[in-house]
Structures are given as structure tokens and as C-alpha cells.
Short mmCIF file of C-alpha atoms in Angstrom, two decimals:
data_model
loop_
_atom_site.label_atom_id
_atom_site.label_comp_id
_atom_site.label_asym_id
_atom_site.label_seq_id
_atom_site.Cartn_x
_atom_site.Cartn_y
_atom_site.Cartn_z
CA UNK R 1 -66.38 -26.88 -11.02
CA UNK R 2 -67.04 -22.64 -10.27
CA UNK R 3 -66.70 -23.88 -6.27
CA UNK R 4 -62.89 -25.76 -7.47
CA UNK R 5 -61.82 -22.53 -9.16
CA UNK R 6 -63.33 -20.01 -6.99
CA UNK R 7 -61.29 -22.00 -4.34
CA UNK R 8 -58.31 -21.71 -6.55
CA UNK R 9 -58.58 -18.00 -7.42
CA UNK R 10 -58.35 -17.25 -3.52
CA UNK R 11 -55.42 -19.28 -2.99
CA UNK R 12 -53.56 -17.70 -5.46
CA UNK R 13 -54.52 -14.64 -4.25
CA UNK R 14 -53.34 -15.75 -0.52
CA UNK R 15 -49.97 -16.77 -2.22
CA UNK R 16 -49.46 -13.08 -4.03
CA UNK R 17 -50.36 -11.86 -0.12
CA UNK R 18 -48.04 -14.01 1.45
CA UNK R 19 -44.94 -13.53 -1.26
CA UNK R 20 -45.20 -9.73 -0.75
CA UNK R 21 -45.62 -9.53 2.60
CA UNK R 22 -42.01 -11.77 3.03
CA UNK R 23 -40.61 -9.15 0.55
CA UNK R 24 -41.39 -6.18 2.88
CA UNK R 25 -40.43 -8.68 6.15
CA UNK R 26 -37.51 -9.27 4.49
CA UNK R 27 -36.48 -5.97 3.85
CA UNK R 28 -35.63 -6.51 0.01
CA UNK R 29 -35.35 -3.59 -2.19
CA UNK R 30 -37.09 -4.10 -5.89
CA UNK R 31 -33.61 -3.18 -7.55
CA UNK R 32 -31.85 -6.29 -5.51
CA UNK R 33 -35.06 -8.47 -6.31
CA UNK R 34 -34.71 -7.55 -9.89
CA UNK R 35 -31.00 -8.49 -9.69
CA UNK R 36 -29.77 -5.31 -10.06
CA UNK R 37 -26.71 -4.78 -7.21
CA UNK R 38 -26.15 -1.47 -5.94
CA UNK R 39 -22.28 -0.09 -5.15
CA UNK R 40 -22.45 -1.57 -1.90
CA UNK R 41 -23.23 -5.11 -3.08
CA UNK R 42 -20.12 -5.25 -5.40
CA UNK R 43 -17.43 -7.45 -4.12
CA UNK R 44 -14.07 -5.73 -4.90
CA UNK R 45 -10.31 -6.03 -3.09
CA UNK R 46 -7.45 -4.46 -3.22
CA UNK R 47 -4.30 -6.94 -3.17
CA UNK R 48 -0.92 -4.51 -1.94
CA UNK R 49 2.45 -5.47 -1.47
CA UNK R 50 3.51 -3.80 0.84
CA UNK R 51 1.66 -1.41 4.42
CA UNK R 52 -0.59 1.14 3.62
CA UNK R 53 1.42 3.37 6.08
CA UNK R 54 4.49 3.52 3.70
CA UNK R 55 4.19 6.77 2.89
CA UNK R 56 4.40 5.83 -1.06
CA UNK R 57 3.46 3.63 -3.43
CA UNK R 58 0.86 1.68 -0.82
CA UNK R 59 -0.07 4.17 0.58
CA UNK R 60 -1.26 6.18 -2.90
CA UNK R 61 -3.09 3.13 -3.74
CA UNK R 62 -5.29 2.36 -0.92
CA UNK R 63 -6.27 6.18 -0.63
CA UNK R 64 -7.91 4.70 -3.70
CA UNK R 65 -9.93 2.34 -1.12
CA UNK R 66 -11.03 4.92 1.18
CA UNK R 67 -12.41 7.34 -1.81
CA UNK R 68 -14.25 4.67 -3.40
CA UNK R 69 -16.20 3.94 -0.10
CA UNK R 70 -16.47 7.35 0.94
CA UNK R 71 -17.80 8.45 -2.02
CA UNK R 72 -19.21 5.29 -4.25
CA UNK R 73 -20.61 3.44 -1.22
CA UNK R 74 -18.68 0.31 -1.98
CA UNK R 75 -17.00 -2.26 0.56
CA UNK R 76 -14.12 -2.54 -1.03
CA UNK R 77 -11.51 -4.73 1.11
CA UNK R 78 -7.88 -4.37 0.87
CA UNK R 79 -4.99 -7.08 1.50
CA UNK R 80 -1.12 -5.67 2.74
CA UNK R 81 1.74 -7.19 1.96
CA UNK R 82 0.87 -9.79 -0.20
CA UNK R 83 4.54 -11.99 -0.87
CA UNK R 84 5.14 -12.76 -4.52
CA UNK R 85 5.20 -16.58 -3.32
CA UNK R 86 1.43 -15.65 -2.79
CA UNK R 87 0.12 -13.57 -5.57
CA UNK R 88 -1.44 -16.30 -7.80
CA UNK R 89 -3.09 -18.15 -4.38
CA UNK R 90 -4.47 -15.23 -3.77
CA UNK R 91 -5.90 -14.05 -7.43
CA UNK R 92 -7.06 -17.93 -7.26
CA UNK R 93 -8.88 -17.63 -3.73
CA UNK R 94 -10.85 -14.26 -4.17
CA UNK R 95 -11.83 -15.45 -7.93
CA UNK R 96 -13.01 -18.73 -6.25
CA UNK R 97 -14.89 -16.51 -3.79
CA UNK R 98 -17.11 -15.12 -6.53
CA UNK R 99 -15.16 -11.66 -6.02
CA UNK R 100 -16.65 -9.37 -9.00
CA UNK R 101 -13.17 -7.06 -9.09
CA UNK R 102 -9.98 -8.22 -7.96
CA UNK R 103 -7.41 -5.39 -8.15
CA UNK R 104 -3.61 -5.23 -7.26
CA UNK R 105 -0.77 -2.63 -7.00
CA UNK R 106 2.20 -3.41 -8.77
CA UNK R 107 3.71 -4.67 -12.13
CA UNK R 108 5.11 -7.44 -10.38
CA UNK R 109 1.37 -9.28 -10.10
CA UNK R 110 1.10 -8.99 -13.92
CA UNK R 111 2.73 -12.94 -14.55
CA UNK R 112 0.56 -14.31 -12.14
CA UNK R 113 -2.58 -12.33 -12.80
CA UNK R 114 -2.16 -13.71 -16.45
CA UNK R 115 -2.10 -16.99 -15.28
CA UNK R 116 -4.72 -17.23 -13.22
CA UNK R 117 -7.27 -15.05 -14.88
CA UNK R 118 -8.48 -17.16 -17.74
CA UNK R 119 -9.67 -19.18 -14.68
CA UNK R 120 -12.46 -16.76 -13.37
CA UNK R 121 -13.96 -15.17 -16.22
CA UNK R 122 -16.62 -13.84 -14.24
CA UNK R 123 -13.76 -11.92 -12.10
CA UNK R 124 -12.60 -8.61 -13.53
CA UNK R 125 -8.75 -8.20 -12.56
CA UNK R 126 -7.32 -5.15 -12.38
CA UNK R 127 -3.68 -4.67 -12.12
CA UNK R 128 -2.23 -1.11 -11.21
CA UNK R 129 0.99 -0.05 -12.84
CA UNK R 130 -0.16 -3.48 -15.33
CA UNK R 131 0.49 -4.14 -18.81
CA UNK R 132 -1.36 -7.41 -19.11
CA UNK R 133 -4.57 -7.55 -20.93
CA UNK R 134 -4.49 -10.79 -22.31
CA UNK R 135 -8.24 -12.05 -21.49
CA UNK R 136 -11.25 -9.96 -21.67
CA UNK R 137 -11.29 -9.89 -18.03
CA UNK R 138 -8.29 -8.32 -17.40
CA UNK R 139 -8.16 -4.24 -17.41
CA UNK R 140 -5.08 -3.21 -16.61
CA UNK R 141 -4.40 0.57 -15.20
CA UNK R 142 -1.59 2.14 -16.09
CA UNK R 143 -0.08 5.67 -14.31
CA UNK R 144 1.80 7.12 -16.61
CA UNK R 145 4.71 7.75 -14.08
CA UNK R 146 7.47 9.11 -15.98
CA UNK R 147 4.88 12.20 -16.40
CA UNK R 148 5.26 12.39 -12.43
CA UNK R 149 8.88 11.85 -12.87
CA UNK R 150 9.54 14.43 -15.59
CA UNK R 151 7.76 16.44 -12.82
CA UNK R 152 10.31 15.67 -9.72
CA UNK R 153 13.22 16.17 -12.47
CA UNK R 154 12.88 19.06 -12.36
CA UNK R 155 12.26 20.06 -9.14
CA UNK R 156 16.13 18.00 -8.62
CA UNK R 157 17.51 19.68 -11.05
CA UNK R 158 16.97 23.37 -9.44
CA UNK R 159 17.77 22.19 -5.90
CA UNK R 160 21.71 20.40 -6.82
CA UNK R 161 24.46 22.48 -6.18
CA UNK R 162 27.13 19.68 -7.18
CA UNK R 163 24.95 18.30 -10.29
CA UNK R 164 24.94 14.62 -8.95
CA UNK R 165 22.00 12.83 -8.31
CA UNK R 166 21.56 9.63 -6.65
CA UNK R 167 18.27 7.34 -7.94
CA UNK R 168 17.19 4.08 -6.44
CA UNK R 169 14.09 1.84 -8.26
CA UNK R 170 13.25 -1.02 -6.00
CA UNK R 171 12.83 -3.20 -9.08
CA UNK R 172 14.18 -2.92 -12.55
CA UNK R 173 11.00 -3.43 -14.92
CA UNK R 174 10.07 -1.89 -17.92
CA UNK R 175 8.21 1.22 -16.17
CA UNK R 176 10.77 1.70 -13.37
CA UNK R 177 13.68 1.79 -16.06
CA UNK R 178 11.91 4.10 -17.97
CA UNK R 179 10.58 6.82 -15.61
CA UNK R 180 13.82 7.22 -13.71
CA UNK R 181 15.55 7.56 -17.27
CA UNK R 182 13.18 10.66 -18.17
CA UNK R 183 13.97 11.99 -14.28
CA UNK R 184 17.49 11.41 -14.62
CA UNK R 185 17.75 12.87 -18.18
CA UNK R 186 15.89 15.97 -16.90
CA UNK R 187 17.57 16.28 -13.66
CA UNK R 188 20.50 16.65 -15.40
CA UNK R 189 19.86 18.94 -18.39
CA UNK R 190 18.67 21.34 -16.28
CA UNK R 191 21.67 21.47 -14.02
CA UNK R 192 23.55 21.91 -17.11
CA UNK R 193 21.13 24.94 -18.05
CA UNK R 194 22.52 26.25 -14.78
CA UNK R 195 26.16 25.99 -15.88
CA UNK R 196 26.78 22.54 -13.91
CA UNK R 197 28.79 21.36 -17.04
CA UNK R 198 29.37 18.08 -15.18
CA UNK R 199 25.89 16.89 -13.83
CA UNK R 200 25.53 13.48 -14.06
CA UNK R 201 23.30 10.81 -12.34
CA UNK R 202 23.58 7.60 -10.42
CA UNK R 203 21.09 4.62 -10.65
CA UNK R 204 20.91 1.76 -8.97
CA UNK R 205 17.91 -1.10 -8.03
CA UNK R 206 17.37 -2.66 -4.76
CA UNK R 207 15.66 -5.83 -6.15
CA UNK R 208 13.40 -5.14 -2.76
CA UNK R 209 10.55 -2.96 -1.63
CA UNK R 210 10.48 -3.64 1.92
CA UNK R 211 14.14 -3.51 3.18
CA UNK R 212 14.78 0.28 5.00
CA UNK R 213 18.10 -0.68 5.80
CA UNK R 214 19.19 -1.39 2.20
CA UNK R 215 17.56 2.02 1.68
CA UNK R 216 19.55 3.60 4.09
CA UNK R 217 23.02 2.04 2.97
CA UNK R 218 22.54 2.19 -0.92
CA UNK R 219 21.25 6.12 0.05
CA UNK R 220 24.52 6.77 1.67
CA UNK R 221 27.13 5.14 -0.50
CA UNK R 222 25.62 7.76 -3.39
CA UNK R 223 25.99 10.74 -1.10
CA UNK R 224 29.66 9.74 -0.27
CA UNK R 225 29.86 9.73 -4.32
CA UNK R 226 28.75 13.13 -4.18
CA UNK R 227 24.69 13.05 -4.69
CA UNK R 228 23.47 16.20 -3.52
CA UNK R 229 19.64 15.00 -4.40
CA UNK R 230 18.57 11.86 -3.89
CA UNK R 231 14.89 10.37 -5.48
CA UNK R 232 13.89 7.07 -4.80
CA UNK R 233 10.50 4.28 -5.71
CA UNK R 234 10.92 1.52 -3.71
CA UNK R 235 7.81 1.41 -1.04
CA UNK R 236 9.20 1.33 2.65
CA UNK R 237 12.89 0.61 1.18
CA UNK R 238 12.43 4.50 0.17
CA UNK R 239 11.83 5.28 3.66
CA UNK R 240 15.44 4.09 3.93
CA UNK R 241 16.68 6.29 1.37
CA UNK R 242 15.10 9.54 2.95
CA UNK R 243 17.19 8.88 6.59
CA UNK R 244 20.13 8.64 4.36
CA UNK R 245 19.93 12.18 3.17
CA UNK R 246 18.35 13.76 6.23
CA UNK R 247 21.31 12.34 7.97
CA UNK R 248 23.80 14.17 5.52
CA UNK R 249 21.96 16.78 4.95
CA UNK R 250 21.15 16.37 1.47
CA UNK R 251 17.69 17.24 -0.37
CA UNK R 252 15.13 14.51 -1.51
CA UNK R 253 12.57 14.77 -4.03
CA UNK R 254 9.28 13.01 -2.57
CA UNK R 255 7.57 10.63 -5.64
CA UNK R 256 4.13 8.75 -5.14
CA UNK R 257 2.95 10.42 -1.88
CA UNK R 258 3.11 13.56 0.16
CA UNK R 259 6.91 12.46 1.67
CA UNK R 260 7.53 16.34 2.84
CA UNK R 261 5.55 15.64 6.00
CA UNK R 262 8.91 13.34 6.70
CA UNK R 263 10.83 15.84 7.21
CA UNK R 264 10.79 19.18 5.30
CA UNK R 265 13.87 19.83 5.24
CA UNK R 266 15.37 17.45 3.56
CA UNK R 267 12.16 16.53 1.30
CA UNK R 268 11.42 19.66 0.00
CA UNK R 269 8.83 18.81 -2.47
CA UNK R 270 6.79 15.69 -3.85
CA UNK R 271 4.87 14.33 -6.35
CA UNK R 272 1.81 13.45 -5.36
CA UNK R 273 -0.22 10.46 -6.92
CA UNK R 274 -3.69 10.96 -6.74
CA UNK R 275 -4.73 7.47 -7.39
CA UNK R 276 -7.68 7.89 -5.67
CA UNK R 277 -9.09 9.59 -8.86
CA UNK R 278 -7.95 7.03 -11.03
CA UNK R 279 -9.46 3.95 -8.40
CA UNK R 280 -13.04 6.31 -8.46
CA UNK R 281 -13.11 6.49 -12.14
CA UNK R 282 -12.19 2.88 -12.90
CA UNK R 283 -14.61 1.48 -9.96
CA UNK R 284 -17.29 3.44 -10.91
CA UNK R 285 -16.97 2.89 -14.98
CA UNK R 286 -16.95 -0.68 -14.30
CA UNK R 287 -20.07 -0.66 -12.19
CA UNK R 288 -22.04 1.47 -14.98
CA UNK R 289 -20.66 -1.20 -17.39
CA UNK R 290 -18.35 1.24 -18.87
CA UNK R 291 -15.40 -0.34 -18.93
CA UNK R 292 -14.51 -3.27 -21.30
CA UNK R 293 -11.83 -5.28 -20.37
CA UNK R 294 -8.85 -7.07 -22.97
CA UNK R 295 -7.38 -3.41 -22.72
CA UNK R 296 -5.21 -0.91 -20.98
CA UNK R 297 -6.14 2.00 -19.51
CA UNK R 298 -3.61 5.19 -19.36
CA UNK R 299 -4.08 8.26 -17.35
CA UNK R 300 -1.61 10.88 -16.18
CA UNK R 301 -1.19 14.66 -15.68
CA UNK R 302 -4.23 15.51 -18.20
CA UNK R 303 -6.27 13.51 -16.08
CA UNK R 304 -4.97 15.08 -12.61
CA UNK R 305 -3.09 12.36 -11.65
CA UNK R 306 0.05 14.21 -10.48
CA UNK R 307 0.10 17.05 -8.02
CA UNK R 308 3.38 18.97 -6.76
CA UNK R 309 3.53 19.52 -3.01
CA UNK R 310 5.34 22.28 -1.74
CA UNK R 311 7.00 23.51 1.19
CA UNK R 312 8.49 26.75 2.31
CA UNK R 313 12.04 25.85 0.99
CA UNK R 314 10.90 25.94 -2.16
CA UNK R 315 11.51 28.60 -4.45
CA UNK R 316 9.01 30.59 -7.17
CA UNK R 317 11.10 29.42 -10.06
CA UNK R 318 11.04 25.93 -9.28
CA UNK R 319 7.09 26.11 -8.87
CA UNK R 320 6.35 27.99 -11.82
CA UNK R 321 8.85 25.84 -13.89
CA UNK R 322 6.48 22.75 -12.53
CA UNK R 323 3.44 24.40 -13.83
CA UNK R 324 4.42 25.58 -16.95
CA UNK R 325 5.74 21.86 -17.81
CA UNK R 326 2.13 20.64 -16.44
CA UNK R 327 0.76 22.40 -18.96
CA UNK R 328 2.90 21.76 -21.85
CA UNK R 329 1.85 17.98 -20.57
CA UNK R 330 -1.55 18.53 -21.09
CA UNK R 331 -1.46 20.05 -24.34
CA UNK R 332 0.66 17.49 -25.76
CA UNK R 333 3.64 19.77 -26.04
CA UNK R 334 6.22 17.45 -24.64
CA UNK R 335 6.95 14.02 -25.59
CA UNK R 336 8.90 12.16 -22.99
CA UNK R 337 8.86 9.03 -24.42
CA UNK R 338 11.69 9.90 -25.91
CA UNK R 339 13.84 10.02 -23.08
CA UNK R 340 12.87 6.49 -22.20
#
């Protein structure tokens, strides 16, 4: 009997041997063989519609990408443009591949992401620009963009000399209708601050993202109208919009990215969206378990969102009238919503 368990005290002690000697061969940390994942091990995507070299919307959002593996250590993957045809295959395949955050640019993915959601609770999907938080696995982001708007209204309404301007939304939802009313409204009441007694604005919707030469045309039907300052959100269609007015010779307020490297000239100024602070908080919450899902999450100026670029053709009032309205943003002084 003391020779049997004698026997069996050294294989067990062979066996703890063996075990953590594969560990070490093996190269396992003790966080990963407690379970725990590091940044790194976290599989996340980014689902765009459109090419990150859009100069816009796309590109805002995937600067989101390259911060949160630059500076979280993740591997987060990204997807360009993704057809509306495909956006609930492709919620469906990355929440069949076990993906722990499946994120995508765009109100438009909010129908589908609702649909396919309840499907992969163990997915978290985020939706950028969403209002969807029907499950508790959905977290929705959303910009507040008529902030950034408010912002490029008026920078618009300085430049005009005639007091037209000429807007273009690629796609007429809720938050496109409302932030190009609060830059339209602004545009405008400035210009008539400035004794344009006429001002007025012009809005129209693609019902595209993608098509420059729609851009382009719809761009250049407004300046025959008599836009002196055009503004556009419609991804690449934008781009479109932009060889309208350098064309003519007309000014055009950059919105979502730094457009002024275009041309600047004709783009004189932009609003900058600095997503990739929003992607680094939201990535990084969610990893530290900080962020319950079933809600929305809205962030804007206060939380240095927005940033004006400038060039040299712009002037010291229109800056300082910028940064004064920044602040009144951030200590709740103005309330746009109204103008929606």
C-alpha cells in the first residue's frame, strides 16, 4: 500500500512537471491561461461604406482604426465599401465568427444591425452616427453633428458675399435633415447680421454617397442659382461638390475631415471630426467593461470632437467667432436643437 501511493505521489508530481513545462514551451501568459484577453486578443471590425481615402466621413472613421491600434494595441480590422444589399450578411458573418465588437459607420446600418443583433448576443454592435439600441448588445455612438455644423455655419456665413448658400446631404435621415437645418439657419442669420437682407439657402439630397459626378452637377446647378458657399456630407459624392466650386470659383466649407488640403482656395476652412477620440474611448470602455450596452452614447464639442482647421484665407473674426461659439457649446450656453 505506502509502495502504491509513494508511486502515485511521484506521478503526480511528474504530471505538475510536465503541465508547466508545456505552459512555458508554449509560450502562454498566466493572464491568457486565466482567461483574461489582453487588447490585442479582442476581435473588433470596422464595417464602412464607403474608401477610407474619401477625405470625409470614411475617412474620419477609420482614423478611429489606426488610433485604437496605435495606442490600445488592438487588431482591429476594417471593411470598405460595404453595399446596403450587404450590411445584414455581413453583421451575420462576423457575429458567426465569434467577433467580440462589430462596429459600422453610418445611420443607414441601423435597420439591419437591429435585425440581426438579437442573433449574436455575445457580439457587441456598435453603430456610428446610430440610434438603435434595442438589445443589450447594441451601443450605439452618436456625433452630435449639428454641433460641427453650427460650427461650419458660421464660418459660411462670414465668407458669402451674395448670401446664398448651396447644401447637399447624401441621404435625407433624421441627423442629416437636422444638422444642415442648424447650418443653414446659421449661415444665414449671420449674413443677415452683415446686412445681406436676402440670404437664403438651398438644400438638396443626392440619395448617394459614392457618385462624384452627381456631386459635381448638383454643385453647379446651385452656383448658377447664385451659391456663393457651398457645404456638402455625402462621402466621395462631396468630392464632387468641391470641383464644382473650385471650378467657379466659389468658397466651400470642409465638414468631417481636413478637406482644405483639397484645395485651399476654395476650401477655406473645415470641421474636423476627431473620431478617433470617440473610437479610443468607446474601445477602450468596452474592454474595461465600462460600457453597458441597450443605450446611446452622445459626444460632441465638450468632448473634443470638433476641431476648426484653418488656412491663410481665413480671417481673425471668423476664428474668434468659432471659438467663442465653442465655448458657449461647452458651457451649455447654446441650444441648437432648436433650430432642428
Amino acid at each position: 500500500m505506502k509502495k502504491l501511493l509513494s508511486a502515485l505521489v511521484v506521478f503526480i508530481m511528474v504530471l505538475q512537471a510536465f503541465v508547466s513545462c508545456s505552459k512555458k514551451e508554449s509560450g502562454t501568459s498566466p493572464d491568457v491561461a486565466k482567461g483574461q484577453k489582453t487588447a490585442k486578443d479582442y476581435k473588433i471590425v470596422l464595417l464602412l461604406p464607403g474608401q477610407v481615402n474619401d477625405q470625409g466621413w470614411n475617412a474620419s472613421n477609420y482614423s478611429g482604426v489606426v488610433e485604437c491600434n496605435a495606442k490600445l494595441g488592438t487588431n482591429m480590422e476594417f471593411v470598405e465599401s460595404v453595399q446596403p444589399q450587404d450590411f445584414e450578411s455581413a453583421f451575420r458573418e462576423y457575429g458567426e465568427k465569434g467577433y467580440d465588437i462589430v462596429m459600422a459607420a453610418g445611420s443607414q446600418f441601423d435597420e439591419a444591425c437591429t435585425r440581426i443583433a438579437p442573433l449574436y448576443p455575445n457580439t457587441r454592435y456598435m453603430i456610428v452616427n446610430g440610434a438603435a439600441a434595442t438589445t443589450s448588445n447594441m451601443s450605439p455612438l452618436f456625433p452630435k453633428e449639428y454641433e460641427a455644423s453650427y460650427l461650419a455655419g458660421i464660418i459660411a456665413g462670414f465668407l458669402t458675399k451674395t448670401g446664398k448658400f448651396g447644401l447637399i446631404g447624401g441621404e435625407e435621415n433624421q441627423a442629416m435633415v437636422n444638422l444642415m437645418a442648424v447650418y443653414g439657419k446659421t449661415a444665414v442669420e449671420i449674413a443677415k447680421n452683415r446686412g445681406i437682407k436676402d440670404a437664403s439657402y438651398n438644400l438638396a439630397y443626392a440619395n448617394s454617397w459614392s457618385d462624384i459626378a452627381k456631386g459635381k452637377q448638383m454643385g453647379e446647378n446651385m452656383i448658377r442659382n447664385g451659391a456663393d458657399v457651398m457645404f456638402a456630407y455625402a462621402n466621395e459624392l462631396g468630392l464632387g461638390v468641391i470641383n464644382a466650386a473650385m471650378e467657379n470659383g466659389k468658397y466651400h466649407v470642409g465638414y468631417a475631415a481636413d478637406q482644405t488640403k483639397i484645395d485651399p482656395k476654395t476650401v477655406v476652412a473645415s470641421i474636423d471630426f476627431k473620431f478617433a477620440n470617440m473610437y479610443l474611448w468607446a474601445i477602450d470602455s468596452f474592454i474595461k467593461g465600462n460600457l453597458p450596452g441597450g443605450k446611446m452614447y452622445e459626444v460632441g464639442i465638450k468632448e473634443d470632437l470638433f476641431a476648426p482647421i484653418w488656412t491663410n484665407n481665413v480671417t481673425d473674426e471668423i476664428k474668434n467667432a468659432v471659438n467663442k461659439a465653442m465655448d458657449d457649446c461647452k458651457q451649455g450656453k447654446v441650444d441648437l436643437k432648436k433650430l432642428f
